[in-house]
Coordinates of C-alpha atoms in Angstrom, one line a residue:
Chain P
M390 CA 63.1 99.5 -60.6
D391 CA 62.0 101.9 -57.9
I392 CA 62.1 101.4 -54.1
D393 CA 58.6 101.7 -52.9
E394 CA 58.3 104.3 -49.7
T395 CA 56.3 101.6 -47.7
N396 CA 59.2 98.9 -48.4
S397 CA 62.1 100.9 -47.2
S398 CA 61.8 100.3 -43.6
L399 CA 62.8 98.0 -41.1
R400 CA 59.9 96.3 -39.1
P401 CA 60.1 97.1 -35.2
M402 CA 62.3 94.8 -33.4
F403 CA 62.3 93.8 -29.8
C404 CA 64.0 91.3 -27.6
E405 CA 64.1 89.7 -24.2
L406 CA 67.2 88.1 -23.2
G407 CA 67.4 85.5 -20.5
G408 CA 63.8 84.3 -20.8
I409 CA 65.3 80.8 -20.9
T410 CA 66.1 80.3 -17.7
R411 CA 67.8 77.3 -18.2
A412 CA 70.4 78.2 -20.7
D413 CA 73.5 79.9 -20.3
G414 CA 72.2 83.0 -22.5
S415 CA 68.8 83.2 -24.4
S416 CA 67.1 85.3 -26.2
I417 CA 63.4 85.8 -27.5
F418 CA 63.6 88.2 -30.6
S419 CA 61.1 89.4 -33.0
C420 CA 61.3 91.9 -35.9
G421 CA 57.9 92.9 -36.8
D422 CA 55.7 89.6 -36.1
T423 CA 58.4 87.1 -37.0
T424 CA 59.4 85.7 -33.4
V425 CA 62.2 83.2 -32.6
A426 CA 63.7 81.9 -29.4
C427 CA 67.2 81.1 -28.6
A428 CA 69.2 79.3 -26.2
V429 CA 72.8 79.3 -25.9
Y430 CA 74.7 76.0 -23.7
G431 CA 78.3 76.6 -23.7
P432 CA 81.2 75.9 -23.7
G433 CA 80.4 72.6 -22.2
E434 CA 80.5 68.5 -22.8
V435 CA 81.0 67.9 -26.3
R436 CA 80.0 64.0 -27.9
P437 CA 83.5 62.4 -28.6
N438 CA 82.9 62.0 -32.0
R439 CA 82.7 66.1 -32.4
E440 CA 85.5 66.7 -30.3
S441 CA 88.1 69.3 -31.6
I442 CA 91.6 69.7 -30.0
N443 CA 92.2 72.9 -31.2
K444 CA 88.6 74.8 -30.8
S445 CA 84.9 74.7 -29.8
S446 CA 82.3 72.9 -31.6
I447 CA 79.6 74.9 -32.8
E448 CA 76.5 72.6 -32.7
V449 CA 72.8 74.1 -34.3
A450 CA 69.7 72.9 -33.7
Y451 CA 66.5 74.7 -35.4
R452 CA 63.1 73.6 -34.8
S453 CA 60.1 74.9 -36.6
R454 CA 56.6 74.8 -35.3
N455 CA 55.0 72.3 -36.8
G456 CA 55.6 69.1 -38.6
N457 CA 58.6 66.9 -38.4
S458 CA 62.1 68.6 -39.0
G459 CA 63.0 68.3 -42.4
L460 CA 65.5 69.8 -45.4
Q461 CA 65.0 73.2 -45.4
D462 CA 65.7 73.3 -41.3
R463 CA 69.1 71.0 -41.7
K464 CA 69.6 74.1 -44.5
R465 CA 68.7 76.7 -42.2
E466 CA 70.9 74.8 -39.7
L467 CA 74.0 75.1 -42.0
F468 CA 73.8 78.2 -42.5
L469 CA 73.4 79.2 -39.2
E470 CA 76.4 77.1 -38.1
K471 CA 78.6 78.7 -40.6
T472 CA 78.0 81.8 -39.7
C473 CA 78.1 81.2 -35.9
E474 CA 81.8 79.9 -36.5
S475 CA 83.2 83.0 -38.4
G476 CA 81.9 84.9 -35.3
I477 CA 82.7 83.2 -32.1
L478 CA 86.0 82.7 -31.3
A479 CA 86.4 79.3 -31.1
A480 CA 89.8 78.4 -30.9
L481 CA 89.6 79.7 -27.2
H482 CA 87.4 76.7 -25.8
P483 CA 89.3 73.9 -27.3
R484 CA 87.5 70.0 -26.6
T485 CA 84.1 71.7 -25.7
A486 CA 80.5 72.5 -27.7
I487 CA 78.9 75.5 -27.7
T488 CA 75.2 74.8 -28.5
I489 CA 72.9 77.1 -30.1
N490 CA 68.8 76.1 -30.0
I491 CA 66.5 77.8 -32.2
Q492 CA 63.0 77.6 -32.0
E493 CA 60.4 79.3 -34.5
M494 CA 57.8 80.7 -32.6
H495 CA 56.2 82.7 -35.9
D496 CA 57.1 83.1 -39.3
D497 CA 56.3 86.5 -40.7
G498 CA 59.0 86.8 -43.3
G499 CA 62.8 86.9 -42.7
L500 CA 63.2 84.2 -40.3
L501 CA 66.3 83.1 -41.2
S502 CA 68.0 87.1 -40.5
A503 CA 65.6 86.7 -37.1
C504 CA 67.7 83.2 -36.3
V505 CA 70.9 84.9 -37.0
N506 CA 69.8 87.8 -35.2
S507 CA 68.7 85.6 -32.1
A508 CA 71.4 83.9 -31.9
F509 CA 74.3 86.5 -31.9
L510 CA 71.8 88.1 -28.9
S511 CA 71.9 84.8 -27.1
L512 CA 75.5 84.5 -27.6
L513 CA 76.0 88.0 -26.0
D514 CA 73.7 86.9 -23.2
A515 CA 76.0 84.3 -23.0
C516 CA 79.1 86.0 -22.5
V517 CA 80.7 84.0 -25.4
S518 CA 83.4 85.6 -26.5
L519 CA 83.1 86.8 -29.9
R520 CA 85.5 88.0 -33.2
F521 CA 82.5 90.6 -34.0
L522 CA 78.9 91.0 -34.1
V523 CA 76.5 90.1 -36.9
A524 CA 73.2 91.8 -37.9
A525 CA 71.4 89.9 -40.9
V526 CA 69.0 91.3 -43.1
T527 CA 66.2 90.0 -45.5
C528 CA 65.6 91.9 -49.0
A529 CA 62.7 90.6 -51.5
V530 CA 62.7 91.2 -55.2
D531 CA 59.0 91.2 -56.5
N532 CA 57.8 90.0 -60.1
E533 CA 57.9 93.8 -61.0
G534 CA 61.2 94.6 -59.8
N535 CA 60.5 96.6 -56.6
L536 CA 62.8 96.1 -53.9
H537 CA 61.5 95.7 -50.4
L538 CA 63.4 95.7 -47.2
D539 CA 62.4 93.4 -44.7
P540 CA 59.5 91.7 -45.9
S541 CA 56.9 90.2 -44.3
K542 CA 55.6 86.3 -45.2
K543 CA 53.3 87.6 -47.8
E544 CA 55.7 89.7 -49.4
M545 CA 58.1 87.2 -49.6
K546 CA 55.4 84.6 -51.4
R547 CA 55.3 87.1 -54.0
A548 CA 59.0 87.7 -54.5
S549 CA 60.8 86.1 -57.3
A550 CA 64.2 86.5 -55.3
T551 CA 64.7 86.9 -51.4
L552 CA 68.0 87.7 -50.3
V553 CA 69.5 87.2 -46.9
F554 CA 72.6 89.3 -46.0
V555 CA 74.9 88.7 -42.9
F556 CA 77.0 92.1 -42.3
E557 CA 79.8 92.0 -39.5
S558 CA 80.3 95.2 -37.0
R559 CA 83.6 96.0 -37.4
S560 CA 84.2 96.7 -41.1
H561 CA 80.6 96.4 -42.4
S562 CA 81.8 93.7 -44.8
I563 CA 78.9 90.9 -45.6
I564 CA 80.1 87.4 -44.1
S565 CA 77.3 85.3 -45.1
S566 CA 74.3 86.1 -48.1
H567 CA 71.9 83.6 -49.2
T568 CA 69.7 83.8 -52.3
E569 CA 66.4 82.1 -53.5
G570 CA 65.8 82.8 -56.8
L571 CA 67.1 84.9 -59.8
V572 CA 68.5 88.2 -59.6
N573 CA 71.1 90.4 -61.3
Q574 CA 74.1 92.1 -60.5
L575 CA 72.4 95.5 -60.2
K576 CA 69.7 94.4 -58.3
Y577 CA 72.2 92.1 -55.6
Q578 CA 74.5 95.7 -55.4
Q579 CA 71.1 97.6 -54.5
C580 CA 69.7 95.0 -52.3
C581 CA 72.9 95.1 -50.6
A582 CA 73.2 98.6 -50.0
M583 CA 70.1 98.9 -48.4
A584 CA 70.9 96.2 -46.1
K585 CA 73.7 97.4 -45.4
S586 CA 72.0 100.5 -44.1
A587 CA 69.4 98.2 -42.4
A588 CA 72.2 96.1 -40.4
A589 CA 73.6 99.7 -39.3
K590 CA 70.3 99.8 -37.2
T591 CA 70.0 96.6 -36.5
L592 CA 73.5 96.7 -34.4
Q593 CA 72.4 99.7 -32.8
F594 CA 69.3 98.0 -31.2
Y595 CA 71.9 95.3 -30.2
R596 CA 73.7 98.1 -28.2
V597 CA 70.1 99.0 -26.9
V598 CA 69.3 95.3 -25.7
M599 CA 73.0 95.0 -23.9
N600 CA 72.3 98.6 -22.0
K601 CA 69.0 97.7 -21.0
K602 CA 70.2 94.4 -19.8
F603 CA 73.0 95.9 -17.5
S604 CA 71.0 98.9 -16.3
K605 CA 69.7 99.3 -12.7
D606 CA 65.7 99.7 -13.7
S607 CA 65.2 96.2 -14.4
Chain J
M1377 CA 75.3 67.9 -22.3
R1378 CA 75.4 66.6 -18.6
E1379 CA 73.4 68.7 -15.6
T1380 CA 75.1 69.3 -12.5
P1381 CA 72.8 66.8 -9.9
I1382 CA 71.9 68.4 -6.8
S1383 CA 73.9 68.5 -3.8
T1384 CA 73.5 66.7 -0.8
C1385 CA 72.7 69.8 1.4
E1386 CA 70.6 71.1 -1.0
K1387 CA 68.8 68.0 -0.7
G1388 CA 68.8 68.1 2.9
F1389 CA 67.6 71.5 3.2
L1390 CA 65.0 71.2 1.0
L1391 CA 63.5 67.9 3.2
E1392 CA 63.6 69.6 6.3
A1393 CA 61.9 72.9 5.1
L1394 CA 59.6 70.9 3.8
W1395 CA 58.6 68.6 6.7
E1396 CA 58.2 71.9 8.7
G1397 CA 55.8 72.6 6.1
K1398 CA 58.0 75.4 4.0
R1399 CA 58.5 75.1 0.3
I1400 CA 62.0 76.5 -0.8
D1401 CA 60.0 79.3 -2.9
G1402 CA 57.5 80.1 -0.2
R1403 CA 54.6 78.6 -1.5
S1404 CA 52.6 76.8 0.4
T1405 CA 52.1 73.0 -0.3
L1406 CA 48.7 73.4 -2.5
E1407 CA 49.7 76.7 -4.4
T1408 CA 50.4 76.5 -7.9
R1409 CA 52.6 79.1 -9.8
D1410 CA 51.5 82.1 -12.0
L1411 CA 49.8 80.8 -14.9
D1412 CA 50.0 82.8 -18.1
I1413 CA 48.4 81.7 -21.6
V1414 CA 49.4 83.7 -24.5
Y1415 CA 47.6 82.7 -28.0
G1416 CA 49.9 83.7 -31.5
L1417 CA 48.5 85.0 -34.5
D1418 CA 47.9 81.8 -35.9
W1419 CA 45.1 79.4 -35.1
G1420 CA 46.5 76.5 -32.8
S1421 CA 49.4 78.3 -31.7
V1422 CA 49.9 79.1 -27.5
Q1423 CA 52.2 79.8 -25.3
V1424 CA 51.7 78.6 -21.6
T1425 CA 54.6 80.2 -19.0
L1426 CA 53.5 78.2 -15.7
G1427 CA 56.3 80.1 -13.5
K1428 CA 59.1 79.7 -15.3
T1429 CA 58.0 76.9 -17.0
R1430 CA 57.7 77.9 -21.0
V1431 CA 55.7 75.4 -22.9
L1432 CA 54.7 75.9 -27.1
A1433 CA 52.0 74.5 -28.8
Q1434 CA 50.9 74.4 -32.2
A1435 CA 48.2 72.7 -34.0
S1436 CA 48.2 72.2 -37.6
C1437 CA 45.9 69.9 -39.7
Q1438 CA 46.2 67.8 -43.5
V1439 CA 43.5 65.5 -45.2
V1440 CA 44.7 62.0 -45.2
E1441 CA 43.4 58.4 -45.2
P1442 CA 42.1 57.0 -42.2
T1443 CA 43.3 53.8 -40.3
F1444 CA 41.9 50.9 -41.7
T1445 CA 40.5 49.7 -37.7
R1446 CA 38.7 53.2 -37.6
P1447 CA 37.3 54.2 -40.9
N1448 CA 34.9 56.8 -39.8
E1449 CA 37.1 58.9 -37.2
G1450 CA 39.8 61.6 -37.9
I1451 CA 43.4 61.1 -36.6
L1452 CA 45.0 62.9 -33.9
I1453 CA 48.4 63.0 -33.4
I1454 CA 50.2 64.3 -30.2
N1455 CA 54.3 65.3 -31.1
V1456 CA 56.3 65.8 -28.1
E1457 CA 60.1 67.0 -28.8
L1458 CA 62.6 67.9 -25.9
T1459 CA 65.3 69.7 -27.2
S1460 CA 68.3 70.7 -25.5
L1461 CA 66.4 74.5 -25.7
A1462 CA 64.6 72.7 -22.6
A1463 CA 67.3 71.9 -20.2
P1464 CA 70.9 70.6 -21.5
R1465 CA 70.3 67.2 -20.7
F1466 CA 67.8 66.7 -23.4
E1467 CA 70.1 66.2 -26.4
G1468 CA 68.0 66.0 -29.3
M1469 CA 67.3 62.0 -28.7
R1470 CA 63.8 61.1 -29.4
N1471 CA 63.6 58.4 -26.8
S1472 CA 64.5 60.2 -24.3
D1473 CA 62.6 59.0 -20.9
D1474 CA 61.6 62.5 -19.7
G1475 CA 60.3 63.0 -24.0
V1476 CA 58.7 59.2 -23.8
E1477 CA 56.8 59.9 -20.5
L1478 CA 55.6 63.2 -21.6
G1479 CA 54.3 62.4 -25.0
R1480 CA 52.6 59.5 -23.1
L1481 CA 51.1 61.4 -20.4
L1482 CA 50.0 63.7 -23.2
E1483 CA 48.2 60.9 -25.3
R1484 CA 46.2 59.5 -22.2
T1485 CA 44.9 62.8 -21.4
L1486 CA 44.6 64.2 -24.7
K1487 CA 43.7 61.4 -26.9
E1488 CA 42.8 58.5 -24.6
S1489 CA 40.4 60.3 -23.1
R1490 CA 38.5 61.4 -26.0
C1491 CA 38.2 65.0 -25.6
V1492 CA 38.2 66.1 -29.5
D1493 CA 35.3 64.4 -31.3
L1494 CA 37.3 62.5 -34.0
E1495 CA 34.1 61.7 -36.0
S1496 CA 33.4 65.4 -36.8
L1497 CA 36.9 65.3 -38.7
C1498 CA 35.7 62.9 -41.2
I1499 CA 35.0 63.9 -44.6
V1500 CA 34.3 60.9 -47.0
A1501 CA 34.3 57.5 -44.7
E1502 CA 37.1 55.3 -45.3
E1503 CA 39.0 57.8 -48.0
K1504 CA 39.3 61.1 -46.5
V1505 CA 39.7 62.3 -42.8
W1506 CA 41.6 65.3 -41.1
E1507 CA 44.5 64.7 -39.3
V1508 CA 45.3 67.0 -36.5
R1509 CA 49.1 67.3 -35.5
L1510 CA 49.6 68.8 -31.9
D1511 CA 53.4 70.0 -31.9
I1512 CA 54.6 70.7 -28.0
H1513 CA 57.6 72.1 -27.7
V1514 CA 59.0 72.5 -24.3
L1515 CA 61.2 76.0 -24.8
N1516 CA 61.8 75.6 -20.9
H1517 CA 62.0 73.3 -18.1
E1518 CA 61.8 74.8 -14.8
G1519 CA 59.7 71.9 -13.3
N1520 CA 56.6 70.4 -13.6
M1521 CA 56.6 70.5 -17.6
F1522 CA 53.7 68.1 -17.7
D1523 CA 50.7 70.4 -16.5
A1524 CA 52.5 73.2 -18.6
A1525 CA 52.5 70.9 -21.8
S1526 CA 48.7 69.3 -20.8
I1527 CA 47.5 73.1 -20.9
A1528 CA 49.2 74.3 -23.7
G1529 CA 47.9 71.3 -25.5
L1530 CA 44.2 71.8 -24.4
C1531 CA 44.9 75.6 -25.0
S1532 CA 46.0 74.7 -28.6
L1533 CA 43.1 72.5 -29.7
C1534 CA 40.8 74.6 -28.7
H1535 CA 41.8 77.8 -30.3
F1536 CA 42.9 75.7 -33.6
R1537 CA 40.3 76.1 -36.2
R1538 CA 40.5 73.7 -39.1
P1539 CA 39.5 74.9 -43.1
D1540 CA 35.9 74.3 -43.8
V1541 CA 34.7 71.7 -46.0
T1542 CA 31.6 70.9 -48.0
L1543 CA 30.3 67.7 -49.8
K1544 CA 28.1 68.1 -53.1
G1545 CA 27.5 64.4 -53.9
D1546 CA 30.9 63.0 -55.0
V1547 CA 32.8 66.4 -55.1
V1548 CA 34.6 67.3 -51.6
T1549 CA 35.6 71.3 -51.6
I1550 CA 38.5 72.5 -48.9
H1551 CA 37.6 76.1 -48.9
P1552 CA 40.6 78.3 -47.8
L1553 CA 41.0 80.4 -45.4
S1554 CA 40.1 83.5 -47.6
D1555 CA 37.1 81.9 -49.1
R1556 CA 35.2 80.9 -45.7
D1557 CA 36.0 81.2 -42.0
P1558 CA 37.6 78.4 -40.7
V1559 CA 35.8 75.9 -38.0
P1560 CA 36.7 75.0 -34.7
L1561 CA 37.2 71.2 -33.9
G1562 CA 34.7 69.8 -31.4
I1563 CA 36.4 69.9 -28.1
Q1564 CA 33.9 68.0 -25.8
H1565 CA 35.5 68.0 -22.4
H1566 CA 38.7 69.9 -21.3
P1567 CA 40.9 67.3 -19.5
V1568 CA 44.0 69.4 -17.4
T1569 CA 46.3 67.5 -15.5
T1570 CA 48.1 68.5 -12.2
T1571 CA 51.2 67.2 -10.9
Y1572 CA 52.0 66.4 -7.2
G1573 CA 55.8 65.5 -6.2
L1574 CA 56.0 63.0 -3.5
F1575 CA 58.1 63.3 -0.4
E1576 CA 58.4 61.0 2.3
Y1577 CA 58.4 62.1 6.3
P1578 CA 61.0 60.9 8.5
G1579 CA 58.4 58.6 10.2
G1580 CA 57.3 56.8 6.6
E1581 CA 54.3 58.9 6.1
T1582 CA 54.1 60.1 2.3
L1583 CA 54.0 64.3 2.0
F1584 CA 52.8 66.2 -1.3
V1585 CA 53.3 69.2 -2.8
I1586 CA 51.3 70.8 -6.0
D1587 CA 53.7 71.7 -9.0
P1588 CA 57.0 70.9 -7.8
S1589 CA 59.3 73.7 -9.3
R1590 CA 62.7 72.2 -10.7
I1591 CA 64.6 72.0 -7.6
E1592 CA 62.1 70.3 -5.9
E1593 CA 61.7 67.9 -9.1
E1594 CA 65.5 66.6 -8.4
A1595 CA 64.7 65.7 -4.8
I1596 CA 61.3 64.2 -5.0
L1597 CA 60.7 60.1 -4.5
G1598 CA 57.7 60.0 -6.4
K1599 CA 55.5 61.9 -8.7
M1600 CA 51.6 61.5 -9.3
V1601 CA 49.9 62.9 -12.3
L1602 CA 46.2 63.3 -12.2
G1603 CA 44.1 64.4 -15.1
V1604 CA 40.9 65.6 -14.2
N1605 CA 38.2 67.8 -16.6
G1606 CA 35.8 70.4 -15.9
Y1607 CA 33.3 68.1 -15.0
R1608 CA 35.2 66.1 -12.3
E1609 CA 35.7 63.2 -14.4
M1610 CA 38.8 61.5 -14.0
C1611 CA 40.9 61.0 -17.3
T1612 CA 44.5 60.4 -16.5
L1613 CA 46.0 58.6 -13.5
H1614 CA 49.9 58.1 -13.3
L1615 CA 52.1 57.2 -10.8
A1616 CA 56.0 57.2 -11.0
G1617 CA 58.9 56.7 -8.7
Q1618 CA 59.6 54.9 -5.5
V1619 CA 57.3 56.1 -3.4
V1620 CA 54.3 54.1 -1.7
V1621 CA 51.0 55.6 -1.9
D1622 CA 47.7 54.4 -0.2
K1623 CA 44.2 54.6 -1.7
T1624 CA 43.3 57.6 0.8
L1625 CA 46.1 59.7 -0.5
I1626 CA 44.8 59.3 -4.0
L1627 CA 41.2 60.1 -3.1
R1628 CA 42.6 63.1 -1.3
L1629 CA 44.5 64.1 -4.3
A1630 CA 41.8 63.5 -6.5
N1631 CA 39.3 65.7 -5.0
I1632 CA 42.3 68.7 -4.7
T1633 CA 42.7 68.1 -8.4
A1634 CA 39.0 68.3 -9.1
E1635 CA 38.9 71.7 -7.7
K1636 CA 42.0 72.9 -9.4
S1637 CA 40.8 71.7 -12.8
K1638 CA 37.6 73.1 -12.6
K1639 CA 39.3 76.6 -12.1
M1640 CA 42.1 75.9 -14.5
V1641 CA 39.4 75.5 -17.1
D1642 CA 37.3 78.4 -16.6
T1643 CA 40.8 80.5 -16.9
I1644 CA 41.4 78.3 -20.2
K1645 CA 38.2 79.0 -21.5
E1646 CA 38.7 83.1 -20.2
S1647 CA 41.8 83.3 -22.2
L1648 CA 39.9 82.0 -25.4
R1649 CA 37.1 84.4 -25.4
K1650 CA 39.8 87.2 -24.6
D1651 CA 41.7 86.4 -28.0
E1652 CA 38.5 86.3 -29.6
A1653 CA 37.8 89.9 -28.1
S1654 CA 41.2 90.9 -29.1
R1655 CA 40.5 89.4 -32.9
Q1656 CA 36.9 91.1 -33.2
S1657 CA 38.6 94.3 -32.0
K1658 CA 41.9 94.1 -33.9
G1659 CA 44.0 94.8 -30.8
P1660 CA 47.7 93.8 -30.4
R1661 CA 47.5 89.6 -30.9
G1662 CA 50.4 87.7 -31.3
F1663 CA 53.7 86.9 -29.3
A1664 CA 55.7 89.8 -30.4
A1665 CA 52.8 92.2 -29.5
K1666 CA 52.3 90.8 -26.2
I1667 CA 55.2 89.6 -24.6
R1668 CA 56.3 93.5 -25.8
S1669 CA 53.6 95.2 -23.7
D1670 CA 53.8 92.4 -20.7
S1671 CA 57.5 92.2 -20.1
L1672 CA 59.4 94.1 -18.0
L1673 CA 63.4 92.6 -19.3
H1674 CA 62.4 93.3 -23.0
A1675 CA 64.3 96.1 -24.6
S1676 CA 62.5 97.5 -28.4
V1677 CA 63.4 99.8 -31.2
P1678 CA 60.4 101.3 -33.4
R1679 CA 59.9 101.0 -36.9
S1680 CA 62.8 102.5 -38.9
N1681 CA 62.7 104.1 -41.9
F1682 CA 65.5 104.6 -44.5
D1683 CA 66.3 106.6 -47.3
F1684 CA 67.1 104.9 -50.4
T1685 CA 67.1 107.1 -53.0
R1686 CA 71.3 107.1 -53.5
V1687 CA 70.8 103.4 -53.5
V1688 CA 70.5 103.1 -57.4
P1689 CA 73.5 105.0 -58.9
L1690 CA 75.5 103.6 -55.9
A1691 CA 74.7 100.0 -57.0
R1692 CA 75.4 100.8 -60.7
S1693 CA 78.6 102.6 -59.7
V1694 CA 79.5 99.3 -57.9
V1695 CA 78.3 96.7 -60.8
N1696 CA 80.7 99.3 -63.1
S1697 CA 83.9 99.4 -60.7
V1698 CA 84.0 95.4 -60.4
K1699 CA 86.7 94.4 -62.7
V1700 CA 86.0 91.3 -64.8
P1701 CA 87.8 88.6 -64.4
D1702 CA 90.7 88.7 -67.6
T1703 CA 90.4 85.3 -69.4
S1704 CA 93.0 86.7 -72.2
K1705 CA 95.7 85.3 -70.4
T1706 CA 94.8 81.5 -71.0
A1707 CA 96.6 79.5 -73.6
S1708 CA 95.4 76.4 -74.8
A1709 CA 97.9 74.2 -76.2
K1710 CA 96.9 71.9 -78.8
S1711 CA 99.4 68.8 -78.4
E1712 CA 99.7 65.7 -81.2
D1713 CA 97.9 63.5 -79.9
G1714 CA 94.5 65.9 -79.8
V1715 CA 93.8 66.6 -76.4
V1716 CA 93.7 70.2 -75.2
H1717 CA 95.5 71.4 -72.3
V1718 CA 94.5 74.8 -70.9
A1719 CA 96.9 76.4 -69.1
S1720 CA 97.1 80.2 -68.3
E1721 CA 100.4 81.8 -68.7
D1722 CA 101.8 81.2 -65.1
M1723 CA 101.7 77.4 -65.2
E1724 CA 104.6 75.2 -66.2
Q1725 CA 104.4 71.7 -67.3
D1726 CA 106.7 70.2 -64.6
K1727 CA 107.3 66.9 -63.5
D1728 CA 106.6 66.1 -60.5
N1729 CA 109.7 64.0 -59.3
D1730 CA 107.9 61.5 -56.9
S1731 CA 104.2 61.3 -58.3
G1732 CA 104.8 61.4 -62.3
D1733 CA 102.0 63.5 -62.4
S1734 CA 101.8 65.9 -65.0
D1735 CA 99.2 68.5 -64.4
G1736 CA 100.7 71.7 -64.4
S1737 CA 101.5 73.2 -60.8
D1738 CA 103.4 76.2 -60.2
M1739 CA 106.6 75.2 -58.4
D1740 CA 107.9 78.2 -57.7
S1741 CA 106.3 78.1 -54.0
E1742 CA 108.6 75.0 -53.0
P1743 CA 111.8 75.7 -53.3
D1744 CA 113.2 72.4 -52.6
V1745 CA 111.8 70.8 -55.1
Q1746 CA 114.3 70.7 -58.0
V1747 CA 113.1 70.1 -61.7
T1748 CA 115.1 67.4 -63.5
G1749 CA 113.3 67.4 -66.8
V1750 CA 110.0 68.5 -68.4
M1751 CA 107.8 66.1 -70.3
T1752 CA 104.6 66.7 -72.0
K1753 CA 101.8 64.3 -70.9
K1754 CA 102.2 61.9 -74.5
Q1755 CA 105.5 61.3 -72.9
I1756 CA 105.3 60.2 -69.5
L1757 CA 102.5 58.3 -70.7
E1758 CA 104.6 56.3 -72.8
S1759 CA 107.3 56.0 -70.2
K1760 CA 104.3 54.1 -68.3
V1761 CA 103.6 51.7 -70.9
T1762 CA 105.3 48.1 -70.2
E1763 CA 104.9 46.2 -73.0
K1764 CA 103.3 47.1 -76.4
I1765 CA 100.8 44.6 -78.2
D1766 CA 100.4 45.0 -81.3
L1767 CA 96.4 43.9 -82.3
V1768 CA 96.1 44.5 -86.1
D1769 CA 98.6 42.1 -87.3
S1770 CA 97.9 39.4 -84.3
D1771 CA 97.2 36.3 -84.9
S1772 CA 94.4 36.5 -83.0
E1773 CA 91.4 33.8 -83.3
E1774 CA 89.1 36.4 -83.0
E1775 CA 86.8 37.2 -87.1
E1776 CA 86.2 40.9 -86.0
T1777 CA 88.4 43.1 -84.5
V1778 CA 87.8 46.9 -83.7
I1779 CA 90.3 49.3 -82.1
L1780 CA 88.4 51.6 -80.3
D1781 CA 90.3 54.9 -80.9
K1782 CA 91.8 56.5 -77.7
V1783 CA 89.4 59.1 -76.4

């Protein structure tokens, strides 16, 4: 039940905003070696079957690097859609659509949390009105019961459970969580506490990114 | 999502500048944009940037049964996905014109030119062969997707390594990557495409520009794509649009393309060598590391360490303080007909005036509904019965009657 020294760190994060020039907002975000490219279009034209009279329709399209898109991709899309819907002030733009496109560039663990972070950074770059910012963190519990914060792909494969927590910036409460595998209440709370500290650091990183965007150096 | 089309004055300005020999972005008619090739950490993963157009290519393989017509050859599949990541008008519809054109062009350049030695991908004839799958994702479409995609596809195939296979009699062993080093594909020649945008002078003569940018692509009348490999052999010739082209133009462009392709293939080979060198020296590799060192626009934070010594006691206190939901308030009432209704104390067996439903619903929140009477479920069901048929003493002609108990 101890937390290993080397596993209580968040890998270096890097983000480039505006790399995808066609989009209204885009980010290429990487956490360690996990790299995700995300482009946001919107609010813009919506297909009639998805049109909603009181809010904007949030559409997420996720593409993995190889193979045809399958069930895993649809699961990720649904998770991202629900998370983004809670954070975007969709009621400001009725009868429009905000499209979020995500492309996996490299997966070295923590892909789902990288997708969430990348999506919100792109939304910031696109200047879409948001209710709050979110930061997503992944934790893994291995067979001996050790907890790993921000696991690599190897650690995730060996883990008996992986947990993704998404925290929002105003009151640091959880807005989404995704767990694979079995974990007891105590472990869950431990992971949650670890993830909360890491999420605070991630939100500070968003600040750094936005400062860079508006600074006169670049 | 629809895109704003190019305006007439923009188009006019672009054409007039071209007639004077000037391009909007300041290039000459035979100048291509900057090319950047970045390899990922996995074999066969590459991102190519041509100006601002970005294309990601990934190669992968699996063992399958060969096709009936070619039992001794491996299979190469090229899959192009144009999503709205690249441009708003690509809405995830696989059969968009641009996607089909790009897919067909890549197939002709990389597959039909037989640049990959498919016979070397055979493991056991008629039973097992390697199927190599090349996935091309266009990340950003700022003009000339074709060239960027063909370079990315070629780099990916050259970079890719498949697992090593040994054959001992009848037993096929596919060695995992930890066991034996993977083996590169057999690339026989390196075809690269070059795209020319075709315009017309006022007099009717054709004007060409190499590597059209997005705004130029929206104003072109026609497009010619020539694929030439490193040995000056032509692999692809594709013409689209509404421009009249004569053979002297094609020959001229073919010669220019041959020169450009030779240089491009040398660039590709150089980039592969550099990647191999950085693998050997364990230098920074992969998209994240490369872009981090090269890009001016990025922001980064180093690894953050946390002190989690207080986490375990904190978690324990959270778990202990959470109230276990109180199950003592539920009352189960056993009614006469043997059906158990489990309802909490708060719920009342009210009769809903309209539906006759006897589910316990709390009517306190709806003051405009008056409770006229209280009936149990059995009473309500009895009141619905219109005619009672006695089965036991009836003059039924059946020999044997079985009465099912009310479930």
